[in-house]
Tab-separated table of C-alpha atoms in Angstrom:
chain	number	residue	atom	x	y	z
A	1	MET	CA	0.000	0.000	0.000
A	2	GLY	CA	2.795	2.301	0.924
A	3	ILE	CA	4.663	1.333	-2.200
A	4	GLN	CA	1.525	1.936	-4.197
A	5	GLU	CA	1.209	5.346	-2.655
A	6	ASN	CA	4.844	6.005	-3.383
A	7	GLY	CA	4.563	4.645	-6.866
A	8	ASN	CA	1.506	6.674	-7.636
A	9	GLY	CA	2.565	9.606	-5.514
A	10	GLY	CA	4.898	10.907	-8.109
A	11	VAL	CA	2.316	10.476	-10.829
A	12	LEU	CA	-0.414	12.033	-8.780
A	13	LYS	CA	1.839	14.813	-7.707
A	14	TYR	CA	2.911	15.391	-11.276
A	15	LYS	CA	-0.649	15.403	-12.466
A	16	ARG	CA	-1.701	17.719	-9.682
A	17	MET	CA	1.119	20.117	-10.453
A	18	ASP	CA	0.206	19.994	-14.106
A	19	SER	CA	-3.421	20.674	-13.268
A	20	ASP	CA	-2.447	23.554	-11.032
A	21	ALA	CA	-0.217	24.905	-13.722
A	22	VAL	CA	-3.058	24.795	-16.223
A	23	GLU	CA	-5.350	26.455	-13.702
A	24	GLU	CA	-2.778	29.139	-12.934
A	25	ASP	CA	-2.200	29.682	-16.637
A	26	GLY	CA	-5.947	30.139	-17.045
A	27	VAL	CA	-6.046	32.688	-14.251
A	28	LEU	CA	-3.001	34.448	-15.634
A	29	CYS	CA	-4.498	34.531	-19.117
A	30	GLU	CA	-7.745	35.932	-17.728
A	31	GLU	CA	-5.871	38.563	-15.695
A	32	LYS	CA	-3.823	39.477	-18.738
A	33	GLY	CA	-7.043	39.719	-20.722
A	34	ASN	CA	-8.545	41.939	-18.054
A	35	ASP	CA	-5.445	44.138	-18.001
A	36	SER	CA	-5.398	44.304	-21.780
A	37	SER	CA	-9.067	45.257	-22.085
A	38	ARG	CA	-8.780	47.815	-19.289
A	39	LYS	CA	-5.757	49.408	-20.929
A	40	TYR	CA	-7.667	49.569	-24.206
A	41	VAL	CA	-10.612	51.313	-22.527
A	42	LEU	CA	-8.149	53.636	-20.783
A	43	VAL	CA	-6.667	54.669	-24.136
A	44	CYS	CA	-10.164	55.207	-25.561
A	45	ALA	CA	-11.171	57.331	-22.551
A	46	ILE	CA	-8.022	59.461	-22.880
A	47	PHE	CA	-8.525	60.083	-26.593
A	48	ALA	CA	-12.240	60.784	-26.105
A	49	SER	CA	-11.339	63.388	-23.469
A	50	LEU	CA	-9.007	65.415	-25.679
A	51	ASN	CA	-11.801	67.816	-26.663
A	52	SER	CA	-12.032	68.689	-22.980
A	53	VAL	CA	-8.443	69.966	-23.100
A	54	LEU	CA	-9.667	72.554	-25.607
A	55	LEU	CA	-12.390	73.765	-23.244
A	56	GLY	CA	-10.037	73.878	-20.268
A	57	TYR	CA	-7.324	75.642	-22.219
A	58	ASP	CA	-9.769	78.281	-23.426
A	59	VAL	CA	-11.021	78.895	-19.883
A	60	GLY	CA	-7.502	79.116	-18.451
A	61	VAL	CA	-5.871	81.117	-21.220
A	62	MET	CA	-8.682	83.661	-21.473
A	63	SER	CA	-8.219	84.639	-17.811
A	64	GLY	CA	-4.818	86.096	-18.714
A	65	ALA	CA	-5.294	86.865	-22.405
A	66	ILE	CA	-8.217	89.183	-21.629
A	67	ILE	CA	-5.797	91.546	-19.843
A	68	PHE	CA	-3.819	92.030	-23.052
A	69	ILE	CA	-6.858	91.921	-25.375
A	70	GLN	CA	-8.243	94.844	-23.398
A	71	GLN	CA	-4.988	96.748	-23.883
A	72	ASP	CA	-4.624	95.891	-27.590
A	73	LEU	CA	-8.209	96.201	-28.881
A	74	LYS	CA	-9.338	98.817	-26.319
A	75	ILE	CA	-12.492	96.934	-25.343
A	76	THR	CA	-14.813	98.070	-22.546
A	77	GLU	CA	-15.512	96.185	-19.323
A	78	VAL	CA	-18.928	95.118	-20.674
A	79	GLN	CA	-17.291	93.786	-23.857
A	80	GLU	CA	-14.795	91.965	-21.657
A	81	GLU	CA	-17.623	90.249	-19.755
A	82	VAL	CA	-19.407	89.348	-22.986
A	83	LEU	CA	-16.234	87.969	-24.568
A	84	VAL	CA	-15.483	85.795	-21.554
A	85	GLY	CA	-19.012	84.600	-20.838
A	86	ILE	CA	-20.514	84.252	-24.308
A	87	LEU	CA	-18.620	81.020	-24.974
A	88	SER	CA	-20.628	79.208	-22.299
A	89	ILE	CA	-23.943	80.595	-23.569
A	90	ILE	CA	-23.184	79.762	-27.204
A	91	SER	CA	-21.984	76.282	-26.270
A	92	LEU	CA	-25.549	75.353	-25.338
A	93	LEU	CA	-26.357	75.387	-29.071
A	94	GLY	CA	-23.712	72.732	-29.606
A	95	SER	CA	-24.954	70.750	-26.610
A	96	LEU	CA	-28.560	70.843	-27.834
A	97	ALA	CA	-27.537	69.732	-31.313
A	98	GLY	CA	-25.063	67.212	-29.911
A	99	GLY	CA	-27.696	64.705	-28.805
A	100	LYS	CA	-29.324	64.444	-32.216
A	101	THR	CA	-25.988	64.516	-34.038
A	102	SER	CA	-24.475	61.763	-31.900
A	103	ASP	CA	-27.502	59.558	-32.474
A	104	ALA	CA	-27.326	60.194	-36.225
A	105	ILE	CA	-23.594	59.878	-37.006
A	106	GLY	CA	-22.320	58.208	-33.830
A	107	ARG	CA	-20.518	59.276	-30.685
A	108	LYS	CA	-17.057	58.977	-32.256
A	109	TRP	CA	-17.642	61.225	-35.265
A	110	THR	CA	-19.521	63.773	-33.166
A	111	MET	CA	-16.313	64.216	-31.150
A	112	ALA	CA	-14.388	64.711	-34.401
A	113	PHE	CA	-16.894	67.325	-35.591
A	114	ALA	CA	-16.612	69.147	-32.248
A	115	ALA	CA	-12.825	69.378	-32.616
A	116	ILE	CA	-13.028	70.744	-36.175
A	117	VAL	CA	-15.523	73.472	-35.244
A	118	PHE	CA	-13.535	74.508	-32.160
A	119	GLN	CA	-10.235	74.654	-34.039
A	120	SER	CA	-11.794	76.892	-36.703
A	121	GLY	CA	-12.977	79.274	-34.008
A	122	ALA	CA	-9.628	79.266	-32.212
A	123	LEU	CA	-7.753	80.180	-35.400
A	124	ILE	CA	-10.153	83.030	-36.148
A	125	MET	CA	-9.719	84.387	-32.610
A	126	ALA	CA	-5.922	84.219	-32.858
A	127	LEU	CA	-5.965	86.237	-36.103
A	128	ALA	CA	-8.806	88.630	-35.203
A	129	PRO	CA	-8.077	92.295	-36.100
A	130	ASN	CA	-10.979	93.654	-34.043
A	131	PHE	CA	-13.627	92.798	-31.458
A	132	LYS	CA	-16.278	91.745	-34.013
A	133	VAL	CA	-14.053	89.136	-35.660
A	134	LEU	CA	-12.935	87.983	-32.220
A	135	MET	CA	-16.595	87.371	-31.331
A	136	ILE	CA	-17.152	85.340	-34.530
A	137	GLY	CA	-14.288	83.048	-33.538
A	138	ARG	CA	-15.659	82.877	-30.005
A	139	PHE	CA	-19.047	81.867	-31.400
A	140	LEU	CA	-17.574	78.929	-33.368
A	141	ALA	CA	-15.398	77.860	-30.457
A	142	GLY	CA	-18.452	77.847	-28.183
A	143	ILE	CA	-20.436	75.595	-30.520
A	144	GLY	CA	-17.523	73.165	-30.750
A	145	ILE	CA	-17.178	73.083	-26.970
A	146	GLY	CA	-20.906	72.447	-26.607
A	147	PHE	CA	-20.634	69.333	-28.752
A	148	GLY	CA	-17.486	68.166	-26.964
A	149	VAL	CA	-18.575	68.528	-23.321
A	150	MET	CA	-21.861	66.754	-24.036
A	151	ILE	CA	-20.627	63.716	-25.956
A	152	ALA	CA	-17.330	62.714	-24.282
A	153	PRO	CA	-18.816	61.550	-20.922
A	154	VAL	CA	-21.630	59.724	-22.732
A	155	TYR	CA	-19.174	57.870	-24.951
A	156	ILE	CA	-16.881	56.901	-22.068
A	157	ALA	CA	-19.783	55.721	-19.877
A	158	GLU	CA	-21.126	53.560	-22.697
A	159	ILE	CA	-17.772	51.941	-23.472
A	160	SER	CA	-16.405	51.431	-19.932
A	161	PRO	CA	-16.793	48.324	-17.729
A	162	THR	CA	-18.928	48.927	-14.638
A	163	VAL	CA	-16.052	48.584	-12.158
A	164	VAL	CA	-14.085	51.503	-13.637
A	165	ARG	CA	-16.867	53.533	-15.233
A	166	GLY	CA	-16.806	56.262	-12.595
A	167	SER	CA	-13.050	56.783	-12.835
A	168	PHE	CA	-12.983	56.777	-16.623
A	169	THR	CA	-16.062	58.985	-17.006
A	170	SER	CA	-14.325	61.594	-14.872
A	171	PHE	CA	-11.528	61.840	-17.463
A	172	PRO	CA	-13.151	64.775	-19.345
A	173	GLU	CA	-13.112	66.807	-16.133
A	174	ILE	CA	-9.484	65.786	-15.560
A	175	PHE	CA	-8.552	66.964	-19.030
A	176	ILE	CA	-10.487	70.215	-18.556
A	177	ASN	CA	-8.300	70.851	-15.525
A	178	LEU	CA	-5.183	69.921	-17.461
A	179	GLY	CA	-6.267	72.380	-20.163
A	180	ILE	CA	-6.825	75.116	-17.573
A	181	LEU	CA	-3.337	74.525	-16.172
A	182	LEU	CA	-1.823	74.658	-19.671
A	183	GLY	CA	-3.735	77.887	-20.301
A	184	TYR	CA	-2.351	79.450	-17.119
A	185	VAL	CA	1.181	78.338	-17.998
A	186	SER	CA	0.730	79.739	-21.515
A	187	ASN	CA	-0.363	83.080	-20.042
A	188	TYR	CA	2.729	83.237	-17.875
A	189	ALA	CA	5.098	82.012	-20.615
A	190	PHE	CA	3.974	84.472	-23.320
A	191	SER	CA	3.126	87.474	-21.133
A	192	GLY	CA	6.537	89.006	-21.915
A	193	LEU	CA	5.700	89.456	-25.617
A	194	SER	CA	4.169	92.674	-26.909
A	195	PRO	CA	0.446	93.156	-26.124
A	196	HIS	CA	-0.366	92.979	-29.842
A	197	ILE	CA	1.213	89.523	-30.196
A	198	ASN	CA	1.110	87.733	-26.835
A	199	TRP	CA	-2.656	87.092	-26.578
A	200	ARG	CA	-2.736	85.854	-30.193
A	201	VAL	CA	0.017	83.339	-29.461
A	202	MET	CA	-1.794	82.299	-26.266
A	203	LEU	CA	-5.024	81.587	-28.175
A	204	GLY	CA	-3.253	80.040	-31.188
A	205	VAL	CA	-1.434	77.422	-29.095
A	206	GLY	CA	-4.855	75.995	-28.230
A	207	THR	CA	-5.165	74.507	-31.732
A	208	LEU	CA	-2.344	71.991	-31.157
A	209	PRO	CA	-4.506	69.242	-29.545
A	210	SER	CA	-6.272	68.820	-32.916
A	211	VAL	CA	-3.298	66.744	-34.095
A	212	PHE	CA	-3.884	64.196	-31.330
A	213	ILE	CA	-7.639	64.242	-31.889
A	214	GLY	CA	-7.012	63.325	-35.537
A	215	ILE	CA	-4.901	60.350	-34.407
A	216	ALA	CA	-7.622	59.331	-31.949
A	217	LEU	CA	-10.131	58.739	-34.754
A	218	PHE	CA	-8.006	55.837	-35.979
A	219	VAL	CA	-7.761	54.280	-32.500
A	220	ILE	CA	-11.088	54.511	-30.687
A	221	PRO	CA	-14.092	52.351	-31.647
A	222	GLU	CA	-17.716	53.420	-31.842
A	223	SER	CA	-19.886	53.072	-28.722
A	224	PRO	CA	-21.324	49.519	-28.502
A	225	ARG	CA	-24.625	50.885	-27.250
A	226	TRP	CA	-24.930	53.189	-30.278
A	227	LEU	CA	-24.093	50.240	-32.562
A	228	VAL	CA	-26.874	48.203	-30.925
A	229	MET	CA	-29.311	51.081	-31.462
A	230	LYS	CA	-28.417	50.928	-35.154
A	231	ASN	CA	-28.880	47.123	-35.167
A	232	ARG	CA	-25.164	46.585	-35.845
A	233	ILE	CA	-25.016	43.788	-33.283
A	234	ASP	CA	-21.932	41.987	-34.588
A	235	GLU	CA	-19.897	45.215	-34.529
A	236	ALA	CA	-21.116	45.908	-30.987
A	237	ARG	CA	-20.015	42.420	-29.915
A	238	VAL	CA	-16.536	43.014	-31.338
A	239	VAL	CA	-16.212	46.281	-29.368
A	240	LEU	CA	-17.439	44.652	-26.153
A	241	LEU	CA	-14.907	41.836	-26.565
A	242	LYS	CA	-12.181	44.493	-26.655
A	243	THR	CA	-13.455	46.573	-23.750
A	244	ASN	CA	-15.151	44.195	-21.316
A	245	GLU	CA	-13.148	43.192	-18.263
A	246	ASN	CA	-14.500	39.616	-18.468
A	247	ALA	CA	-14.998	38.053	-21.886
A	248	SER	CA	-17.503	35.527	-20.527
A	249	GLU	CA	-19.892	38.364	-19.664
A	250	VAL	CA	-19.930	39.890	-23.151
A	251	GLU	CA	-23.050	38.060	-24.361
A	252	GLU	CA	-24.865	38.872	-21.109
A	253	ARG	CA	-23.944	42.540	-21.402
A	254	LEU	CA	-24.938	42.554	-25.052
A	255	ALA	CA	-28.336	41.080	-24.167
A	256	GLU	CA	-28.861	43.758	-21.492
A	257	ILE	CA	-28.010	46.520	-23.962
A	258	GLN	CA	-30.331	45.020	-26.583
A	259	GLN	CA	-33.128	44.858	-24.040
A	260	ALA	CA	-32.530	48.475	-23.011
A	261	ALA	CA	-32.428	49.497	-26.660
A	262	GLY	CA	-35.571	47.536	-27.545
A	263	HIS	CA	-37.868	50.483	-26.979
A	264	VAL	CA	-35.515	52.659	-29.025
A	265	ASN	CA	-35.494	50.315	-32.000
A	266	ALA	CA	-39.230	49.647	-31.708
A	267	GLU	CA	-39.938	53.322	-32.221
A	268	LYS	CA	-37.086	53.696	-34.721
A	269	TYR	CA	-35.647	56.186	-32.271
A	270	GLU	CA	-37.916	59.021	-33.301
A	271	GLU	CA	-36.647	62.355	-32.026
A	272	LYS	CA	-40.135	63.604	-31.234
A	273	ALA	CA	-40.837	60.580	-29.047
A	274	VAL	CA	-37.661	61.203	-27.037
A	275	TRP	CA	-38.313	64.906	-26.460
A	276	ARG	CA	-41.969	64.175	-25.724
A	277	GLU	CA	-40.884	61.865	-22.924
A	278	LEU	CA	-38.401	64.428	-21.586
A	279	LEU	CA	-40.933	67.283	-21.658
A	280	ASN	CA	-43.708	65.141	-20.189
A	281	PRO	CA	-41.686	62.753	-18.035
A	282	SER	CA	-42.795	59.827	-15.932
A	283	PRO	CA	-42.014	60.072	-12.189
A	284	GLY	CA	-38.820	58.050	-12.680
A	285	VAL	CA	-37.572	60.169	-15.585
A	286	ARG	CA	-38.517	63.329	-13.679
A	287	ARG	CA	-36.288	62.243	-10.789
A	288	MET	CA	-33.470	61.582	-13.262
A	289	LEU	CA	-33.876	65.049	-14.772
A	290	ILE	CA	-33.938	66.753	-11.361
A	291	THR	CA	-30.786	64.915	-10.300
A	292	GLY	CA	-28.907	65.285	-13.592
A	293	CYS	CA	-29.797	68.860	-14.476
A	294	GLY	CA	-29.665	69.996	-10.853
A	295	ILE	CA	-26.124	68.769	-10.239
A	296	GLN	CA	-25.016	70.329	-13.545
A	297	CYS	CA	-26.391	73.736	-12.533
A	298	PHE	CA	-24.983	73.591	-8.999
A	299	GLN	CA	-21.572	72.761	-10.447
A	300	GLN	CA	-21.512	76.196	-12.112
A	301	VAL	CA	-23.658	78.529	-9.978
A	302	THR	CA	-21.292	77.989	-7.056
A	303	GLY	CA	-18.891	80.213	-9.001
A	304	ILE	CA	-16.097	77.946	-10.216
A	305	ASP	CA	-15.861	79.634	-13.631
A	306	ALA	CA	-15.766	83.064	-12.003
A	307	THR	CA	-12.902	81.838	-9.820
A	308	VAL	CA	-11.009	80.473	-12.828
A	309	TYR	CA	-11.764	83.174	-15.422
A	310	TYR	CA	-11.269	86.090	-13.046
A	311	SER	CA	-8.587	84.760	-10.703
A	312	PRO	CA	-6.266	87.669	-11.702
A	313	THR	CA	-9.057	90.084	-10.726
A	314	ILE	CA	-9.552	88.285	-7.391
A	315	PHE	CA	-5.828	88.343	-6.583
A	316	LYS	CA	-5.577	91.967	-7.672
A	317	ASP	CA	-8.397	92.818	-5.258
A	318	ALA	CA	-6.475	90.944	-2.542
A	319	GLY	CA	-3.452	93.180	-3.103
A	320	ILE	CA	-1.182	91.506	-5.689
A	321	LYS	CA	0.234	94.043	-8.157
A	322	GLY	CA	1.788	93.513	-11.600
A	323	ASN	CA	0.554	91.290	-14.429
A	324	THR	CA	3.408	88.785	-14.111
A	325	GLN	CA	2.769	88.272	-10.383
A	326	LEU	CA	-0.968	87.916	-10.993
A	327	LEU	CA	-0.451	85.288	-13.702
A	328	ALA	CA	2.098	83.437	-11.565
A	329	ALA	CA	-0.482	83.158	-8.765
A	330	THR	CA	-3.023	81.709	-11.203
A	331	VAL	CA	-0.542	78.954	-12.138
A	332	ALA	CA	-0.686	77.794	-8.501
A	333	VAL	CA	-4.476	77.580	-8.833
A	334	GLY	CA	-4.099	75.521	-12.001
A	335	PHE	CA	-1.682	73.074	-10.367
A	336	THR	CA	-3.988	72.638	-7.373
A	337	LYS	CA	-7.006	72.011	-9.587
A	338	THR	CA	-5.160	69.396	-11.643
A	339	ILE	CA	-3.642	67.544	-8.682
A	340	PHE	CA	-6.974	67.121	-6.901
A	341	ILE	CA	-8.799	65.947	-9.997
A	342	LEU	CA	-6.190	63.173	-10.196
A	343	ILE	CA	-6.972	62.281	-6.583
A	344	ALA	CA	-10.663	62.098	-7.488
A	345	ILE	CA	-10.077	59.490	-10.166
A	346	PHE	CA	-8.645	57.084	-7.578
A	347	LEU	CA	-11.450	57.661	-5.069
A	348	ILE	CA	-14.587	57.853	-7.172
A	349	ASP	CA	-15.025	54.076	-7.647
A	350	LYS	CA	-13.702	53.209	-4.177
A	351	VAL	CA	-15.371	55.713	-1.856
A	352	GLY	CA	-18.425	56.330	-4.031
A	353	ARG	CA	-20.071	59.346	-5.634
A	354	LYS	CA	-22.164	60.647	-2.739
A	355	PRO	CA	-19.489	60.755	0.018
A	356	LEU	CA	-17.181	62.700	-2.316
A	357	LEU	CA	-20.018	65.093	-3.149
A	358	TYR	CA	-20.521	65.791	0.566
A	359	VAL	CA	-16.811	66.478	1.075
A	360	SER	CA	-16.735	68.664	-2.033
A	361	THR	CA	-19.797	70.839	-1.374
A	362	ILE	CA	-19.040	71.329	2.335
A	363	GLY	CA	-15.403	72.198	1.588
A	364	MET	CA	-16.330	74.620	-1.187
A	365	THR	CA	-18.856	76.369	1.057
A	366	THR	CA	-16.207	76.858	3.728
A	367	CYS	CA	-13.574	78.176	1.279
A	368	LEU	CA	-15.991	80.516	-0.518
A	369	PHE	CA	-17.132	81.989	2.781
A	370	GLY	CA	-13.505	82.338	3.890
A	371	LEU	CA	-12.590	84.077	0.629
A	372	GLY	CA	-15.478	86.510	1.097
A	373	LEU	CA	-14.260	87.329	4.606
A	374	THR	CA	-10.649	87.699	3.462
A	375	LEU	CA	-11.447	90.073	0.585
A	376	SER	CA	-13.857	92.095	2.735
A	377	LEU	CA	-11.714	92.457	5.847
A	378	LEU	CA	-8.062	91.684	5.044
A	379	GLY	CA	-7.440	93.022	1.549
A	380	ASN	CA	-4.186	94.717	0.381
A	381	GLY	CA	-1.977	93.096	3.023
A	382	SER	CA	0.437	90.159	2.971
A	383	VAL	CA	-1.839	88.118	5.261
A	384	GLY	CA	-4.835	88.868	3.061
A	385	ILE	CA	-2.939	87.856	-0.086
A	386	LYS	CA	-1.840	84.537	1.416
A	387	LEU	CA	-5.334	83.754	2.715
A	388	ALA	CA	-6.914	84.698	-0.624
A	389	ILE	CA	-4.576	82.357	-2.512
A	390	LEU	CA	-5.220	79.623	0.071
A	391	CYS	CA	-9.025	80.007	-0.176
A	392	VAL	CA	-9.039	80.056	-3.979
A	393	CYS	CA	-6.782	76.995	-4.128
A	394	GLY	CA	-8.933	75.282	-1.491
A	395	ASN	CA	-12.110	76.046	-3.430
A	396	VAL	CA	-10.801	74.598	-6.703
A	397	ALA	CA	-9.354	71.599	-4.810
A	398	PHE	CA	-12.704	70.692	-3.217
A	399	PHE	CA	-14.446	71.316	-6.546
A	400	SER	CA	-12.052	69.007	-8.391
A	401	VAL	CA	-12.253	66.177	-5.879
A	402	GLY	CA	-16.048	66.018	-5.992
A	403	ILE	CA	-18.713	67.940	-7.836
A	404	GLY	CA	-16.431	68.771	-10.779
A	405	PRO	CA	-15.950	65.232	-12.137
A	406	ILE	CA	-18.920	63.540	-10.438
A	407	CYS	CA	-21.364	65.932	-12.098
A	408	TRP	CA	-20.440	64.498	-15.509
A	409	VAL	CA	-20.269	60.933	-14.204
A	410	LEU	CA	-23.810	61.110	-12.828
A	411	THR	CA	-25.386	62.683	-15.906
A	412	SER	CA	-23.838	60.016	-18.131
A	413	GLU	CA	-24.974	57.185	-15.797
A	414	ILE	CA	-28.498	57.889	-14.647
A	415	PHE	CA	-30.463	58.277	-17.898
A	416	PRO	CA	-31.801	55.270	-19.855
A	417	LEU	CA	-30.271	54.486	-23.234
A	418	ARG	CA	-33.236	55.782	-25.242
A	419	LEU	CA	-32.927	59.194	-23.533
A	420	ARG	CA	-29.231	59.338	-22.670
A	421	ALA	CA	-27.918	61.536	-25.475
A	422	GLN	CA	-30.724	64.127	-25.368
A	423	ALA	CA	-30.980	64.180	-21.564
A	424	SER	CA	-27.221	64.583	-21.218
A	425	ALA	CA	-27.429	67.397	-23.757
A	426	LEU	CA	-30.144	69.023	-21.646
A	427	GLY	CA	-27.935	68.777	-18.553
A	428	ALA	CA	-24.990	70.230	-20.451
A	429	VAL	CA	-27.208	73.139	-21.518
A	430	GLY	CA	-27.996	73.856	-17.874
A	431	SER	CA	-24.295	73.785	-17.061
A	432	ARG	CA	-23.311	76.069	-19.944
A	433	VAL	CA	-26.095	78.615	-19.308
A	434	SER	CA	-25.218	78.750	-15.606
A	435	SER	CA	-21.546	79.163	-16.452
A	436	GLY	CA	-22.285	81.932	-18.944
A	437	VAL	CA	-24.527	83.854	-16.552
A	438	VAL	CA	-21.894	83.708	-13.812
A	439	ALA	CA	-19.020	84.671	-16.137
A	440	MET	CA	-20.941	87.504	-17.822
A	441	SER	CA	-22.167	89.046	-14.583
A	442	PHE	CA	-19.219	88.623	-12.211
A	443	LEU	CA	-17.507	91.950	-12.884
A	444	SER	CA	-20.779	93.925	-12.822
A	445	VAL	CA	-22.024	92.262	-9.644
A	446	SER	CA	-18.655	92.669	-7.918
A	447	ARG	CA	-18.749	96.387	-8.724
A	448	MET	CA	-22.131	96.640	-6.974
A	449	ILE	CA	-21.535	94.472	-3.887
A	450	THR	CA	-17.700	94.148	-3.964
A	451	VAL	CA	-15.713	91.046	-4.912
A	452	GLY	CA	-15.905	89.788	-1.318
A	453	GLY	CA	-19.679	90.208	-1.258
A	454	THR	CA	-19.982	88.220	-4.486
A	455	PHE	CA	-18.219	85.281	-2.890
A	456	PHE	CA	-20.586	85.415	0.072
A	457	VAL	CA	-23.381	84.853	-2.468
A	458	PHE	CA	-21.497	81.906	-3.972
A	459	ALA	CA	-21.016	80.468	-0.465
A	460	ALA	CA	-24.773	80.641	0.192
A	461	ILE	CA	-25.539	78.840	-3.088
A	462	SER	CA	-22.911	76.218	-2.269
A	463	ALA	CA	-24.598	75.603	1.095
A	464	ILE	CA	-27.863	74.898	-0.762
A	465	SER	CA	-26.020	72.367	-2.950
A	466	ILE	CA	-25.233	70.310	0.177
A	467	ALA	CA	-28.958	69.886	0.825
A	468	PHE	CA	-29.533	69.018	-2.843
A	469	VAL	CA	-26.916	66.243	-2.714
A	470	HIS	CA	-28.488	64.859	0.464
A	471	LYS	CA	-32.009	64.825	-0.921
A	472	CYS	CA	-31.699	64.115	-4.649
A	473	VAL	CA	-28.491	62.236	-5.445
A	474	PRO	CA	-28.398	58.420	-5.033
A	475	GLU	CA	-25.243	56.315	-4.904
A	476	THR	CA	-24.476	54.715	-8.287
A	477	LYS	CA	-21.094	53.154	-7.501
A	478	GLY	CA	-20.720	49.558	-8.720
A	479	LYS	CA	-24.051	49.437	-10.549
A	480	SER	CA	-24.523	48.808	-14.266
A	481	LEU	CA	-26.219	51.494	-16.339
A	482	GLU	CA	-29.293	49.280	-16.607
A	483	GLU	CA	-29.417	48.777	-12.805
A	484	ILE	CA	-29.174	52.527	-12.242
A	485	GLU	CA	-32.113	53.043	-14.580
A	486	MET	CA	-34.183	50.649	-12.474
A	487	MET	CA	-33.231	52.539	-9.277
A	488	PHE	CA	-35.094	55.604	-10.513
A	489	GLN	CA	-38.245	53.697	-11.362
A	490	ASN	CA	-39.248	53.683	-7.678
A	491	ASP	CA	-39.109	56.224	-4.850
A	492	ARG	CA	-36.048	54.848	-3.046
A	493	PRO	CA	-33.396	57.048	-4.698
A	494	GLN	CA	-35.179	60.093	-3.293
A	495	GLN	CA	-35.185	58.856	0.274
A	496	GLY	CA	-31.852	60.538	0.822
A	497	GLY	CA	-31.417	60.063	4.571
A	498	GLU	CA	-32.342	56.360	4.606
A	499	LEU	CA	-30.146	55.535	1.634
A	500	GLU	CA	-27.279	57.551	3.014
A	501	LEU	CA	-27.445	55.707	6.352
A	502	GLU	CA	-27.182	52.362	4.582
A	503	ASP	CA	-24.250	53.668	2.546
A	504	VAL	CA	-22.427	54.825	5.667
A	505	LYS	CA	-23.021	51.448	7.406
A	506	HIS	CA	-21.660	49.647	4.364
A	507	LEU	CA	-18.633	51.937	4.219
A	508	MET	CA	-17.860	51.382	7.899
A	509	GLN	CA	-18.202	47.608	7.509
A	510	THR	CA	-15.859	47.702	4.523
A	511	GLN	CA	-13.294	49.679	6.478
């Protein structure tokens, strides 16, 4: 018996080792497949977010370029406000048209169209001989941005696996922040040129990302959900096999998408039917619209664009003198904004959307109130300058770690497939209008109630956003897009306190 065990032991051991090796190879192959597919989706998300660099760069560079545009073209303060703020207002036209366009020609080619329109506008602005031509370029740039900010999060949400969807869908906001930082650096780098040339170079540099966007068109696939809507099932399966973290789930995911798209295909995706449902929504869709459009508006009415566009004005009011010093201080704001958006990408799928929104809105409220106090009571002194820089950097940090990226994540997650493009466009319109109103009124309002008083108003609005998050925003972490849609079909997502308590218990158990 012992000999038999010995005699067979080697064989059994060999077989067992061989079996283990096969098993381990299988696990390794699956992990490699997961890594490969995740890297592919990562590349797609990065390329899809390049249009956001254009928006961020425009926002950042205009904060400094406007100083020299005013000197060169002799524009008035009202013209300055219009030039800065009109881009956000005009972009709503692109956002409104973006939903229909993306459903007609696809998510991928809508992003390409957005880049072409923006680049045309940027070139016109860089070569503008007067204010009227400058406004024509601004108009085109705004339309291109409207298309871009609406479609990128939708595309990334539709192509990403559930486990990383939140992180990847926040990429557009990350790239907006990167663009803002590049704009600030451009301001500082070219500020030494003559006033007739420097702002043109600043604006012209913004056309460079178009080269990478052109390359992206040959790399990224079309959205599998859009392909299903067009009954191109085999093509959708091919894309899912490239992007899904687990190949065995591809057919299941494809079936879910087909089921979600069934109503769309049954009605041949008639535009009137979609807008009819949005304008006369069911209780579930109404809750989606309140959550999606509400978070978009709160993202802007808390004054982030005023802080970014007019940071030189804020620092000047705090006591900093000289254009070079003002632009150098704005670079610090840009670095802070970019660093904290990178932190957000690591936390959004681990901590969850709602906890980060609480941290963000509470932190912003505190910093905005502190900035109002600093500018009202401690201006024109070294202490006041340091506190002003600290409060502005703190405000953009809390914005970037929460409501900045999560706003776009939520609006790309919560709407059903048949409504996603148009509803996301509607949310983007709310964001752009809010941004435009804030940017176009900041200087006038600050003249009436002082810059410090204006930030007290922003602090009050930010405090209201905390209550909105508590009442109207559910947790969507770890749920498929189809599961999120089902959440809004009952009243539970609106029971903010009860849901939040369960979330906190789960978080504590996890820790």
